[in-house]
Every structure is written in structure tokens, then in C-alpha cells.
XYZ file of C-alpha atoms in Angstrom:
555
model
C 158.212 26.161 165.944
C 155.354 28.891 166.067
C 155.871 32.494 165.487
C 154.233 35.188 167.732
C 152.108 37.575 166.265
C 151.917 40.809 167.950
C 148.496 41.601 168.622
C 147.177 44.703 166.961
C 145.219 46.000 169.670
C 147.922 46.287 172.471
C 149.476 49.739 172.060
C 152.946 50.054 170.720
C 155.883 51.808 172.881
C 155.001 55.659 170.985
C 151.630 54.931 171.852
C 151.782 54.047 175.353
C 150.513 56.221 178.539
C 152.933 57.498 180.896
C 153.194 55.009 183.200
C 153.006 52.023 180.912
C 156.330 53.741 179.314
C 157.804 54.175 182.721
C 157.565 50.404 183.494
C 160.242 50.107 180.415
C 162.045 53.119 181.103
C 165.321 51.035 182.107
C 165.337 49.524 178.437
C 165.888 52.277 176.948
C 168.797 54.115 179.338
C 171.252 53.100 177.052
C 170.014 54.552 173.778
C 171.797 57.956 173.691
C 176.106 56.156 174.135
C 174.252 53.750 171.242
C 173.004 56.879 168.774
C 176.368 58.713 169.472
C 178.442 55.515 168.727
C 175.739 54.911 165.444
C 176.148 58.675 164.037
C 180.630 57.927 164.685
C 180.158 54.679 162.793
C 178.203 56.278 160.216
C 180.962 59.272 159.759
C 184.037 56.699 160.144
C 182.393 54.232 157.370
C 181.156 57.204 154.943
C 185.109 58.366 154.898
C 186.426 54.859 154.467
C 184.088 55.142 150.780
C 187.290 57.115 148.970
C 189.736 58.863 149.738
C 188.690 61.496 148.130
C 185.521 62.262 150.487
C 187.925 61.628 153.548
C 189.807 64.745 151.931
C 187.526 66.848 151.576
C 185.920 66.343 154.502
C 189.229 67.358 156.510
C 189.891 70.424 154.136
C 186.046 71.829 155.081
C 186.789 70.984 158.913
C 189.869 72.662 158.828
C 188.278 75.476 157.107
C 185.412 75.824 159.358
C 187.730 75.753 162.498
C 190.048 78.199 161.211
C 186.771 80.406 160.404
C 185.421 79.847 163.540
C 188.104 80.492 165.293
C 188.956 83.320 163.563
C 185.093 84.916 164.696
C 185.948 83.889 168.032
C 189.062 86.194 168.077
C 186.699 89.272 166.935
C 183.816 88.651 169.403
C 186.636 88.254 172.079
C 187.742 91.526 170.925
C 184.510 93.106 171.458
C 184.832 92.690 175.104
C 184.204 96.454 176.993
C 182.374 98.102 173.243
C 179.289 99.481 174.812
C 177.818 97.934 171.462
C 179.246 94.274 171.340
C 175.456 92.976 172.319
C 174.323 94.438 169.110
C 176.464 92.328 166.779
C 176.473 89.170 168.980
C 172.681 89.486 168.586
C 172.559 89.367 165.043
C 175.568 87.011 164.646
C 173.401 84.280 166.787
C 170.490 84.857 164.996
C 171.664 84.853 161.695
C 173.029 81.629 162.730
C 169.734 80.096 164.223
C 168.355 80.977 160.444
C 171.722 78.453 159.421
C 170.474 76.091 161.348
C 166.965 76.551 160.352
C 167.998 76.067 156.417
C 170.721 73.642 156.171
C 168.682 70.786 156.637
C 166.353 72.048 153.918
C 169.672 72.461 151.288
C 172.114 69.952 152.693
C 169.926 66.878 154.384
C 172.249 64.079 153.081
C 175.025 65.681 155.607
C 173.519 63.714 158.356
C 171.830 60.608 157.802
C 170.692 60.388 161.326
C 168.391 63.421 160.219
C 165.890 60.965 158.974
C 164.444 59.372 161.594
C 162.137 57.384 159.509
C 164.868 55.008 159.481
C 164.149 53.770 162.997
C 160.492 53.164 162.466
C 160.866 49.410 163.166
C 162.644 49.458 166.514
C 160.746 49.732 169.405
C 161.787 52.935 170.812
C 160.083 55.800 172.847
C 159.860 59.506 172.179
C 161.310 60.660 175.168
C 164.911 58.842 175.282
C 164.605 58.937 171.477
C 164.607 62.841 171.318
C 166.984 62.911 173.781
C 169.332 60.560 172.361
C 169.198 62.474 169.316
C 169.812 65.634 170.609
C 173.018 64.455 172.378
C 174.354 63.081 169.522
C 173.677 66.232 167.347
C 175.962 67.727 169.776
C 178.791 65.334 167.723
C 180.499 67.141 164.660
C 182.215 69.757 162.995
C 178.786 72.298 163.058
C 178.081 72.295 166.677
C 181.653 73.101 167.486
C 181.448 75.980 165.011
C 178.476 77.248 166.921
C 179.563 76.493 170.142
C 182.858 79.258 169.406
C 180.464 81.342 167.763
C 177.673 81.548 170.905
C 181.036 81.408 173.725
C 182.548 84.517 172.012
C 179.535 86.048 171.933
C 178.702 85.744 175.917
C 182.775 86.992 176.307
C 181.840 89.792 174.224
C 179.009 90.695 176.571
C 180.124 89.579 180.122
C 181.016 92.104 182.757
C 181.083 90.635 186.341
C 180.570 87.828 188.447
C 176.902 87.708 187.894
C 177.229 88.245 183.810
C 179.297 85.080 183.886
C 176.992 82.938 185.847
C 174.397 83.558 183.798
C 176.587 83.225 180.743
C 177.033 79.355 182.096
C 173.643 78.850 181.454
C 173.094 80.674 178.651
C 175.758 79.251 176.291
C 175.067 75.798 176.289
C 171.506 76.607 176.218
C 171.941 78.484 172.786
C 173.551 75.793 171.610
C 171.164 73.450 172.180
C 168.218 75.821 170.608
C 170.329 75.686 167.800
C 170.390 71.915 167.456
C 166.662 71.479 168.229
C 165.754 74.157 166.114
C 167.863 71.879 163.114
C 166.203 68.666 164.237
C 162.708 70.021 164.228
C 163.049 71.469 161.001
C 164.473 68.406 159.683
C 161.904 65.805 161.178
C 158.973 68.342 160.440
C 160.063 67.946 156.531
C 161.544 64.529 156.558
C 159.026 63.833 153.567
C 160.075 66.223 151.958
C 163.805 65.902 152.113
C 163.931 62.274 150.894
C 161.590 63.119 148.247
C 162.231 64.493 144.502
C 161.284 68.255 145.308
C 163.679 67.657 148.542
C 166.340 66.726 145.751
C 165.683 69.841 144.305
C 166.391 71.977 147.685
C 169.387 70.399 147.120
C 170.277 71.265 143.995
C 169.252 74.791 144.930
C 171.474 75.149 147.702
C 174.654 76.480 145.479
C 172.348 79.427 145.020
C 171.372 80.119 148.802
C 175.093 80.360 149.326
C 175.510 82.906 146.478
C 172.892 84.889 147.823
C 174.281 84.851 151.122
C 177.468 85.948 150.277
C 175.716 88.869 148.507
C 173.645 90.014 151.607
C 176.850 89.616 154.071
C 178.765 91.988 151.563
C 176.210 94.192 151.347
C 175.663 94.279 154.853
C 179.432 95.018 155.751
C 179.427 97.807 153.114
C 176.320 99.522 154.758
C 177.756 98.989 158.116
C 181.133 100.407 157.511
C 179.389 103.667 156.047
C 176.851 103.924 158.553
C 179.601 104.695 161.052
C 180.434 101.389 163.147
C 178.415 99.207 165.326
C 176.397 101.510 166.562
C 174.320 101.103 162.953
C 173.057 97.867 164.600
C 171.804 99.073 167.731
C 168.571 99.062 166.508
C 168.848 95.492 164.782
C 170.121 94.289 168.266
C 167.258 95.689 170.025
C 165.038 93.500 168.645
C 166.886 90.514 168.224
C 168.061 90.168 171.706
C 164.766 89.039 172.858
C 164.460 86.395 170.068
C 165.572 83.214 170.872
C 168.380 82.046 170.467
C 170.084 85.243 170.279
C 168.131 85.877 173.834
C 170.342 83.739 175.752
C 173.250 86.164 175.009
C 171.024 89.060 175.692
C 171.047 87.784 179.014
C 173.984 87.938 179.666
C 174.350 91.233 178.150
C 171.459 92.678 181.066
C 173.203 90.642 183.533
C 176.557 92.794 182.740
C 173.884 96.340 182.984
C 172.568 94.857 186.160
C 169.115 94.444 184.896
C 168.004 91.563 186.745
C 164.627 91.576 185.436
C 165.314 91.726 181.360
C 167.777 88.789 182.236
C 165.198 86.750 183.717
C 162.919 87.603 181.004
C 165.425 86.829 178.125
C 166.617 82.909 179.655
C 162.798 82.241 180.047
C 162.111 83.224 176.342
C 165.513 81.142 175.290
C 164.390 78.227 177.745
C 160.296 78.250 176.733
C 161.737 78.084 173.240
C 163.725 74.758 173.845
C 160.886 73.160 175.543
C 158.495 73.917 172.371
C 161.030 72.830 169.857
C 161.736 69.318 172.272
C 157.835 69.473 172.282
C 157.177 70.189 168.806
C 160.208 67.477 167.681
C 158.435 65.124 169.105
C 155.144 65.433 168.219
C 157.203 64.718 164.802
C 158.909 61.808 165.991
C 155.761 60.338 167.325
C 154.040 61.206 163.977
C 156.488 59.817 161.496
C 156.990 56.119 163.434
C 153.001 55.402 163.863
C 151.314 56.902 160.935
C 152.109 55.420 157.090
C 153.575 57.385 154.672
C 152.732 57.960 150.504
C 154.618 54.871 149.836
C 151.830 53.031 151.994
C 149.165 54.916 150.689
C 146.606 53.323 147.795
C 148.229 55.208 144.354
C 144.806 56.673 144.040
C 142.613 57.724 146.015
C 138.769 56.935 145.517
C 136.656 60.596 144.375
C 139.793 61.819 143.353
C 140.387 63.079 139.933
C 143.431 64.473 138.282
C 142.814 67.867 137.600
C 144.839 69.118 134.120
C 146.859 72.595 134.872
C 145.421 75.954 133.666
C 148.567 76.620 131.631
C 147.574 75.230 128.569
C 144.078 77.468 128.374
C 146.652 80.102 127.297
C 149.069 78.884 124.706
C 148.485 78.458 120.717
C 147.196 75.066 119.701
C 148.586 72.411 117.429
C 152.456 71.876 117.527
C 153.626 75.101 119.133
C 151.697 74.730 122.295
C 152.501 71.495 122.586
C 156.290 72.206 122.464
C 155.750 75.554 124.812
C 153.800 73.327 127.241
C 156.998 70.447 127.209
C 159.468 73.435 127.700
C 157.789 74.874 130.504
C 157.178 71.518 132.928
C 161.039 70.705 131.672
C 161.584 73.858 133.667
C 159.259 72.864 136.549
C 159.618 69.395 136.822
C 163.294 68.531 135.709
C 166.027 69.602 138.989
C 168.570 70.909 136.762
C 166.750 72.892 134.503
C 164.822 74.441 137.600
C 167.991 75.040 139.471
C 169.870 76.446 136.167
C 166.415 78.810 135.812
C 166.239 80.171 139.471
C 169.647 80.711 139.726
C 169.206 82.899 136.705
C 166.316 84.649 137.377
C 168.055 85.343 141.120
C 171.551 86.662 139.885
C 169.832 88.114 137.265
C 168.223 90.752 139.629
C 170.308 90.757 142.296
C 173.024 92.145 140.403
C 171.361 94.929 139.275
C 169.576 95.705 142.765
C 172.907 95.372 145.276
C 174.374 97.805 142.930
C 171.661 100.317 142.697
C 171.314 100.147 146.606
C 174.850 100.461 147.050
C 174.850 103.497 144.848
C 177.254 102.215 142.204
C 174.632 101.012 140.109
C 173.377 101.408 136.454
C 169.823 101.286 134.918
C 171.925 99.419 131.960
C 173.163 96.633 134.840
C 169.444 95.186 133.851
C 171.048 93.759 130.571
C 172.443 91.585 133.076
C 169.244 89.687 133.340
C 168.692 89.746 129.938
C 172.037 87.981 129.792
C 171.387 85.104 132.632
C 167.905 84.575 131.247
C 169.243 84.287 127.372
C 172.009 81.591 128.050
C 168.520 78.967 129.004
C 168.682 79.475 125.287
C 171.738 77.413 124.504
C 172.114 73.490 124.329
C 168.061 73.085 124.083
C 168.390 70.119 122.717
C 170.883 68.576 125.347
C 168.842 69.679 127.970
C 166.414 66.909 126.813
C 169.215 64.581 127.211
C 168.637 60.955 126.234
C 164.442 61.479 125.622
C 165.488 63.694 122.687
C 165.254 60.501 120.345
C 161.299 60.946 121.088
C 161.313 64.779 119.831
C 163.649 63.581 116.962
C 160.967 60.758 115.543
C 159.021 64.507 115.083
C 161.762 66.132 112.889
C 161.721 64.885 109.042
C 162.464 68.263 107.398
C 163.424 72.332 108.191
C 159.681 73.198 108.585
C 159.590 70.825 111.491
C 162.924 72.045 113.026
C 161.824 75.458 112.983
C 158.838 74.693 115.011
C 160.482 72.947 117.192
C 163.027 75.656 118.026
C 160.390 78.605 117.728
C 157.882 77.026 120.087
C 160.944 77.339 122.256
C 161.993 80.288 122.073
C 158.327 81.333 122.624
C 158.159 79.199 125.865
C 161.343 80.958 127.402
C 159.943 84.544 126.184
C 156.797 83.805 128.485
C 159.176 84.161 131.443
C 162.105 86.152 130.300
C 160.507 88.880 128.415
C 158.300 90.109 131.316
C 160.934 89.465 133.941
C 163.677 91.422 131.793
C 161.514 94.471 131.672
C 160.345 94.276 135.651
C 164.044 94.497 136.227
C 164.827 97.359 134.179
C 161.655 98.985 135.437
C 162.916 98.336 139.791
C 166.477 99.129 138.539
C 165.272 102.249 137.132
C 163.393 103.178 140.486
C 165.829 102.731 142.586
C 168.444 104.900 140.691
C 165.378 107.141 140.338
C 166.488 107.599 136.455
C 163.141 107.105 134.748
C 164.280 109.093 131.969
C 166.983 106.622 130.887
C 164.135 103.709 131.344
C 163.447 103.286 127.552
C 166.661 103.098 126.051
C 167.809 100.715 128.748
C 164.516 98.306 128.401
C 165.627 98.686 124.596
C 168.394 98.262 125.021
C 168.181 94.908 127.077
C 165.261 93.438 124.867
C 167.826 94.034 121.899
C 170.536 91.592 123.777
C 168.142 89.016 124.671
C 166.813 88.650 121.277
C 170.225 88.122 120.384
C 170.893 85.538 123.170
C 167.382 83.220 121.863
C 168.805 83.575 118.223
C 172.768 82.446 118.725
C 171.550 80.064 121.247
C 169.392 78.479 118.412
C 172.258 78.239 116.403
C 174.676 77.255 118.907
C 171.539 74.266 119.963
C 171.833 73.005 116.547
C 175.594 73.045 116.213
C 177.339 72.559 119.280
C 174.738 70.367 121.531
C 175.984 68.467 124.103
C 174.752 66.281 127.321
C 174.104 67.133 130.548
C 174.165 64.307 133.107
C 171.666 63.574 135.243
C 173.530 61.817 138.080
C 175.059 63.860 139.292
C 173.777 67.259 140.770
C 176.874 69.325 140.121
C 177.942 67.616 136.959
C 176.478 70.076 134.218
C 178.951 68.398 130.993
C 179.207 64.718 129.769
C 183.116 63.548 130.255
C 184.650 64.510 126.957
C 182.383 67.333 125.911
C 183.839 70.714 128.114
C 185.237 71.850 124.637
C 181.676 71.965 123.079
C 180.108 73.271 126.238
C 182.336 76.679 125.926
C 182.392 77.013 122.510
C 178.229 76.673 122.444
C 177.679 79.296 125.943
C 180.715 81.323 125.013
C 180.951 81.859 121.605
C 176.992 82.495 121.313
C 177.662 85.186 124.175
C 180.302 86.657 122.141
C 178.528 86.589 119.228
C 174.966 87.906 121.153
C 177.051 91.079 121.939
C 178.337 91.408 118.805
C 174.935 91.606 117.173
C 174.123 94.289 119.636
C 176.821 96.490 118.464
C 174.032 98.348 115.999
C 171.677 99.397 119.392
C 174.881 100.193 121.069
C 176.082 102.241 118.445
C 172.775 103.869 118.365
C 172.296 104.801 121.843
C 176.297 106.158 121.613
C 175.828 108.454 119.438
C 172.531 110.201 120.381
C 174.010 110.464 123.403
C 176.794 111.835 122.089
C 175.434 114.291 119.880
C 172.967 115.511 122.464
C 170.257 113.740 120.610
C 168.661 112.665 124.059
C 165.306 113.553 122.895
C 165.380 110.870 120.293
C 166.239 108.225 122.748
C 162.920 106.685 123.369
C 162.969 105.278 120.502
C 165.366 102.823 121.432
C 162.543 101.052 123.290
C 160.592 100.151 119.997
C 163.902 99.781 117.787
C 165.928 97.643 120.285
C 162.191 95.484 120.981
C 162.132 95.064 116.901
C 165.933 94.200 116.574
C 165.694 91.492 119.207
C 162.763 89.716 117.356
C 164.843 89.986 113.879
C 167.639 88.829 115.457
C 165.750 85.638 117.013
C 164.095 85.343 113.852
C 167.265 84.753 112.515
C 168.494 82.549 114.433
C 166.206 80.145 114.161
C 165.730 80.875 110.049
C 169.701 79.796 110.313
C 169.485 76.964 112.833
C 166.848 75.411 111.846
C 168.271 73.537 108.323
C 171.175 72.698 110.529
C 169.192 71.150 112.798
C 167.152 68.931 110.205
C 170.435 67.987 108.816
C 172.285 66.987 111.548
C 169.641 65.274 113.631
C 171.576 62.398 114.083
C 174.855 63.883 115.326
C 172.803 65.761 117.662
C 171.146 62.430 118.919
C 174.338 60.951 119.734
C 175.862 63.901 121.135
C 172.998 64.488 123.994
C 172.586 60.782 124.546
C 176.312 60.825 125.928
C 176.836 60.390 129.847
């Protein structure tokens, strides 16, 4: 019994000319029931896993319908404002950007977003993008956006003609919104199923946060600024952006403005047919040209080129430790996600305040706070390889090193990032004069932070597993994980109380002319108190090496 071999020189089915595809169109009409049955099978199996998952999946659909429907009863009530097209402009497109980034954060929510997976069947990029894009239509975020884009057009439609067009122009959001997804997602499949696309994931806590800051500052602005007529100008704009053009539409259709209707569903339509386009230029891409894992490991002529970084930091031991530290905080997910989620709430805080006019040029201690707690648990953070940086401890000399270098690795990012900070924070309250004893001020509590976390490294460590992305504490070990973060907070502000007291009582006495020197006297008590920390941590950690071993090595 013989096996046939295909022969490498007749062209596969993505590969074919138009009519050489049409002669097997009938083979594929059944592809798109098949996909939508596949992505059900795939939902119905992934629930059966635990009952858990099956929970929460049905709490976060219930959720979203409830929030979705509640958004549909607003746009609904929208209906006659001579503004409504404003905010249904920038509720679509803010939801086209959704669209856009959840694939990027979230892209183990759909596994038929990887199309990769089909690269052995013989299918062709025609039925196979539009297979896929009717079974994107299936699930809990299409409905959501489906309410979202219908109350929209109701909040816009006036007329007979308004809701013709609005027949046309709903679904037809809708399905820029999907595209838009499925483009993104096969345009970085790569990426996504890669380690840096874990690390979008492990990033996407953060996006939310962020979010959530923008929409509240957003509402807060609006309800000042009078109403919706504050968005007027937004809308303007956005209502000839797909797909928040669709509904803009329907909007000129209601002001009898034939023309600017027609205008608006071409843009919306044009935009579909170059994301269809574009998707499957992907498609075609991805399932006839090999990928890294195909790929010779090196290439010929191609040499490994050694970062600059290292041209810049001390030599011997301290470097060497500074250099670990800083591609720990490059390299490793959690560390990177702990760090920008830091550095982000760290300024945010600060600036939402100050542009909400409630703000502080002392809220940029705040950062000085996020950025200090990278301080605490070093030694956990190197999990199970610490036995490799413990074969390098035999006495205090050696621990001291090892915590200075660092402390000096995480001043090389927090020190210049605290003071930018205070310096924007500053700006925008337009108090320069206060600039110094606040920069003194927050150099003073982050010197603090790098010196209890020391201590706090040395006697509290604990581990931090690694398989699980929101998992930050080893079973067993919560207790040791507050007392370290907490307690060296408590005791950070504690050592503070001497700048505090300080910049008290000049105030208070009217002593405002002596202030600036807060700057140079809160910089120099933030390097004794680091100092320290590590003088005290460091005989601690020689001496307990192998309770710290044990401790990190746990999970």
C-alpha cells in the first residue's frame, strides 16, 4: 500500500488563482455552520473543565448584560437631545479602541483567535474569513456591542429615512467591530502566543485601571463643562471615523443631509472591505509562510550584539548584580508587570488630581511610594534561581553587595522618575515654589522605602509563583507577604517623621524662606536611611541564608 506524496510544485488551495479556487468553491460551503459549531464546542468543553470557570463565566455574562443593558436604557433616553450624536460618537469609538485592544490583553478568551491552528487543513481565504467572521458574531461581546451600537442609532433616529439607514448601519458597525478584533488579532498572532504576548497579558489588570481612571475623569470634566454639549466638538470629529460613522449616518439622515449620510456609510463600508482585505492578507500569510519555530536558531552573518547597558554601570560585583536586577525587570512578566503598574499609578495619581484641581505637589510622594515597595521581597522575586545568588553569599561583606547593587539598580529608574513627577506635578498646579520641599520631601520617603525593604528582604522573604499570572504569594505565606510590604510601609513613614516634622514647622513658623533646603536635607536623609538599611539587613541576610532559600523556593 503506497502513500501519495503531494507534489511540491502544484499550488496549494491559499495559493491558487481565482478560478482554480472557484472549481472547489462547493467544498468549502459548509465551513462557516462547522466554525460556529467548533467555537460552541470549544466554549461548552472549556466550562465542563470546573465548575468554578462555568461560574464565573455566568457571573461576567450576567454582568455584562446587565451593563449593557443598562447603556442601552441611557442611549434610548437620548432620543430627541439635539446632542445624542455627540456621545453615541464617542461611545462607538471608544468601543472600536475595545475591540482594537482586547485581543492584545486578553487573547486566550478565544481560541479561535489563532488561526495558526488551521494551518494543516486545506482551506481558502475567502470562506475562511468569512466563516470566521460569522462565528465572531457568537458570544457574550458581540451582544454587548450589538446593544451598545442599536441604542446608539435609537438615540439618533428621527424619521422614516433615519431608520432605513439605521438598518444598514447597525449591523454594519458591528461587524467593523469584529473585523477590526480579528485583524488585530491575526496581524499579531506571533505575538500573542509568544512570551512578550504573555506579558500583554499580564499587563492587562493595568489597562483596566487606567481605564477606569480616564472614564472618571472624563465624567467629572463633562459634568462641569455643562452637559453634552462639552462633546460636540469630540463628536464632530469622530462621526466620520469608522465605526462611529455608521451612526453618524444615521444621525445626517435624521438632519436630512443626504449627502454627509452617503459619505459617512461609504467611509464605515470602505473600512470593512480593508479590514476583510487586510485580514486576509494575514490569513493567507500565516498558513503558507513558516514561522520562528521553523526557522534555523541562527541565522548565518548574524551576530549577537551585547546591550549598551552595561557601558554605564561600575565593574566587578556591583554591576554585575545592577545588570541581573535590571533584565529581571525586563525579561521576567511579573516583575515587569509589578514595575509598570508602578511607574503608571505612580503618576497618574498625582496628574488626575492636579488636572482635576484637587491635587497636591506632595501627591508625588505617591510615586515615591509605588516605586519603593519593588524594594521589598528582593530575594523572593528571584524565586527558586536564588540558590545560584546564594552559592555567592559566605559572609556580611557579600550580603551587603548583594543588596546595595540593588538598591543601586532600582535608583537608576526610581530616582529620576520620582523627581520628573514632582517636577509635572508641580507644573500643573503651577506651584514651583513648593517644588523643593516636595522633591525633598519624596526623595526622603523613598530612601526610606529601599532601606526597610532591605530589611524586610532579609527577614520576611517569601515566594512568588510563577504559574500563575495573578498568583503574587506561595499558599501558606499571605502572613509574611503583609507583614514584609506593610510593616516596611509603616515603618518607611515612620522614618520620615523627622522631614515631616521639618517641613511642619517652617511652615508653621513662617520660616518659608528656609524651605529649600528640604531638597538637599530630605536627598541626604533618604541615602542615610538606605544606608541603613542595608548596614542592618545585611548580617541578617548572611545569617539566615538558608531560611531564606527555603522560603523563596516554596510554590
Amino acid at each position: 500500500m503506497t502513500t501519495a506524496v503531494p507534489d511540491p510544485t502544484v499550488p496549494g488551495p491559499l495559493e491558487q488563482g481565482p478560478a482554480a479556487r472557484a472549481a472547489t468553491a462547493p467544498a468549502a460551503a459548509s465551513l462557516t455552520p462547522v466554525l460556529i459549531r467548533l467555537k460552541l464546542s470549544l466554549l461548552r468543553n472549556g466550562l465542563r473543565q470546573s465548575s468554578g470557570r462555568k461560574a464565573a463565566y455566568i457571573v461576567s455574562m450576567v454582568l455584562a448584560l446587565i451593563f449593557a443593558a443598562l447603556l442601552l436604557l441611557g442611549l434610548v433616553l437620548l432620543h430627541g437631545n439635539p446632542h445624542a450624536g455627540a456621545p453615541a460618537a464617542v461611545v462607538l469609538s471608544v468601543l472600536a479602541v475595545g475591540w482594537a485592544a482586547m485581543p492584545l490583553f486578553f487573547p486566550s478568551g478565544d481560541e479561535t483567535l489563532d488561526p495558526s491552528r488551521l494551518v494543516m487543513l486545506p482551506l481558502r481565504p475567502e470562506p475562511l474569513v468569512r466563516a470566521l467572521l460569522v462565528a465572531s458574531l457568537v458570544g457574550t461581546g458581540p451582544l454587548f456591542t450589538l446593544c451598545l451600537v442599536l441604542g446608539s442609532a435609537i438615540a439618533v433616529a428621527s424619521g422614516p429615512a433615519a431608520v432605513l439607514v439605521a438598518v444598514v448601519a447597525v449591523p454594519l458597525a458591528v461587524l467593523v467591530c469584529v473585523a477590526l478584533a480579528r485583524a488585530v488579532a491575526a496581524a499579531n498572532v506571533r505575538l500573542l502566543t509568544s512570551r512578550k504576548g504573555r506579558d500583554l497579558a499580564v499587563l492587562s489588570g493595568l489597562l483596566i485601571a487606567v481605564g477606569i481612571q480616564v472614564v472618571n475623569f472624563g465624567a467629572q470634566r463633562l459634568g462641569r463643562a455643562g452637559g453634552l454639549a462639552a462633546l460636540d466638538p469630540a463628536g464632530d470629529v469622530l462621526r466620520w471615523l469608522p465605526p462611529a460613522s455608521a451612526i453618524g449616518a444615521v444621525d445626517s439622515a435624521s438632519r436630512g443631509s443626504y449627502g454627509q449620510m452617503a459619505g459617512q456609510l461609504l467611509i464605515a463600508g470602505g473600512c470593512l472591505a480593508l479590514l476583510l482585505r487586510a485580514w486576509r492578507r494575514t490569513l493567507v500569510r500565516l498558513m503558507t509562510s513558516p514561522d520562528g519555530s521553523t526557522l534555523a536558531a541562527a541565522v548565518p552573518g548574524r551576530r549577537a550584539t551585547a546591550s549598551g547597558i552595561p557601558r554605564f554601570l561600575p565593574g566587578g560585583r556591583t554591576g554585575t548584580v545592577m545588570l541581573r536586577t535590571l533584565r529581571y525587570i525586563w525579561r521576567d512578566p511579573k516583575t515587569k508587570a509589578a514595575w509598570i503598574t508602578s511607574l503608571a499609578i505612580g503618576l497618574i495619581v498625582p496628574l488626575f488630581n492636579s488636572l482635576q484641581g484637587s491635587g497636591s505637589v506632595y501627591f508625588s510622594c505617591f510615586a515615591a511610594g509605588m516605586l519603593g515597595i519593588q524594594m521589598y521581597n528582593q530575594f523572593g522575586q528571584d524565586t527558586s534561581a536564588f540558590w545560584t545568588v546564594a552559592q555567592t553569599i559566605s559572609s556580611e561583606r557579600d550580603a551587603y553587595a548583594e543588596l546595595r547593587a540593588r538598591a543601586l539598580a532600582l535608583l537608576v529608574i526610581t530616582l529620576p522618575y520620582t523627581g520628573l513627577v514632582t517636577v509635572v506635578t508641580a507644573g500643573l498646579l503651577d506651584n514651583w515654589t513648593a517644588l523643593p520641599e516636595a522633591m525633598g520631601l519624596a526623595f526622603a520617603l523613598l530612601g526610606a522605602m529601599l532601606g526597610t525593604g532591605a530589611v524586610t528582604s532579609a527577614r520576611f522573604p517569601y515566594s512568588i509563583p510563577q504559574e500563575s499570572a495573578h498568583k503574587n504569594v506561595a499558599p501558606g505565606q499571605a502572613g509574611l507577604a503583609w507583614i514584609s510590604i506593610f510593616g516596611g510601609m509603616v515603618s518607611a513613614a515612620l522614618l520620615c517623621a523627622p522631614v515631616i516634622a521639618l517641613l511642619i514647622t517652617l511652615h508653621v513658623t513662617g520660616e518659608e524662606g528656609w524651605l529649600w533646603t528640604l531638597l538637599p536635607l530630605g536627598t541626604a536623609y533618604g541615602a542615610l536611611a538606605t544606608w541603613l538599611g542595608l548596614r542592618v539587613a545585611a548580617p541578617q541576610a548572611a545569617a539566615r541564608l538558608p531560611e531564606i532559600l527555603t522560603a523563596v523556593s516554596k510554590g
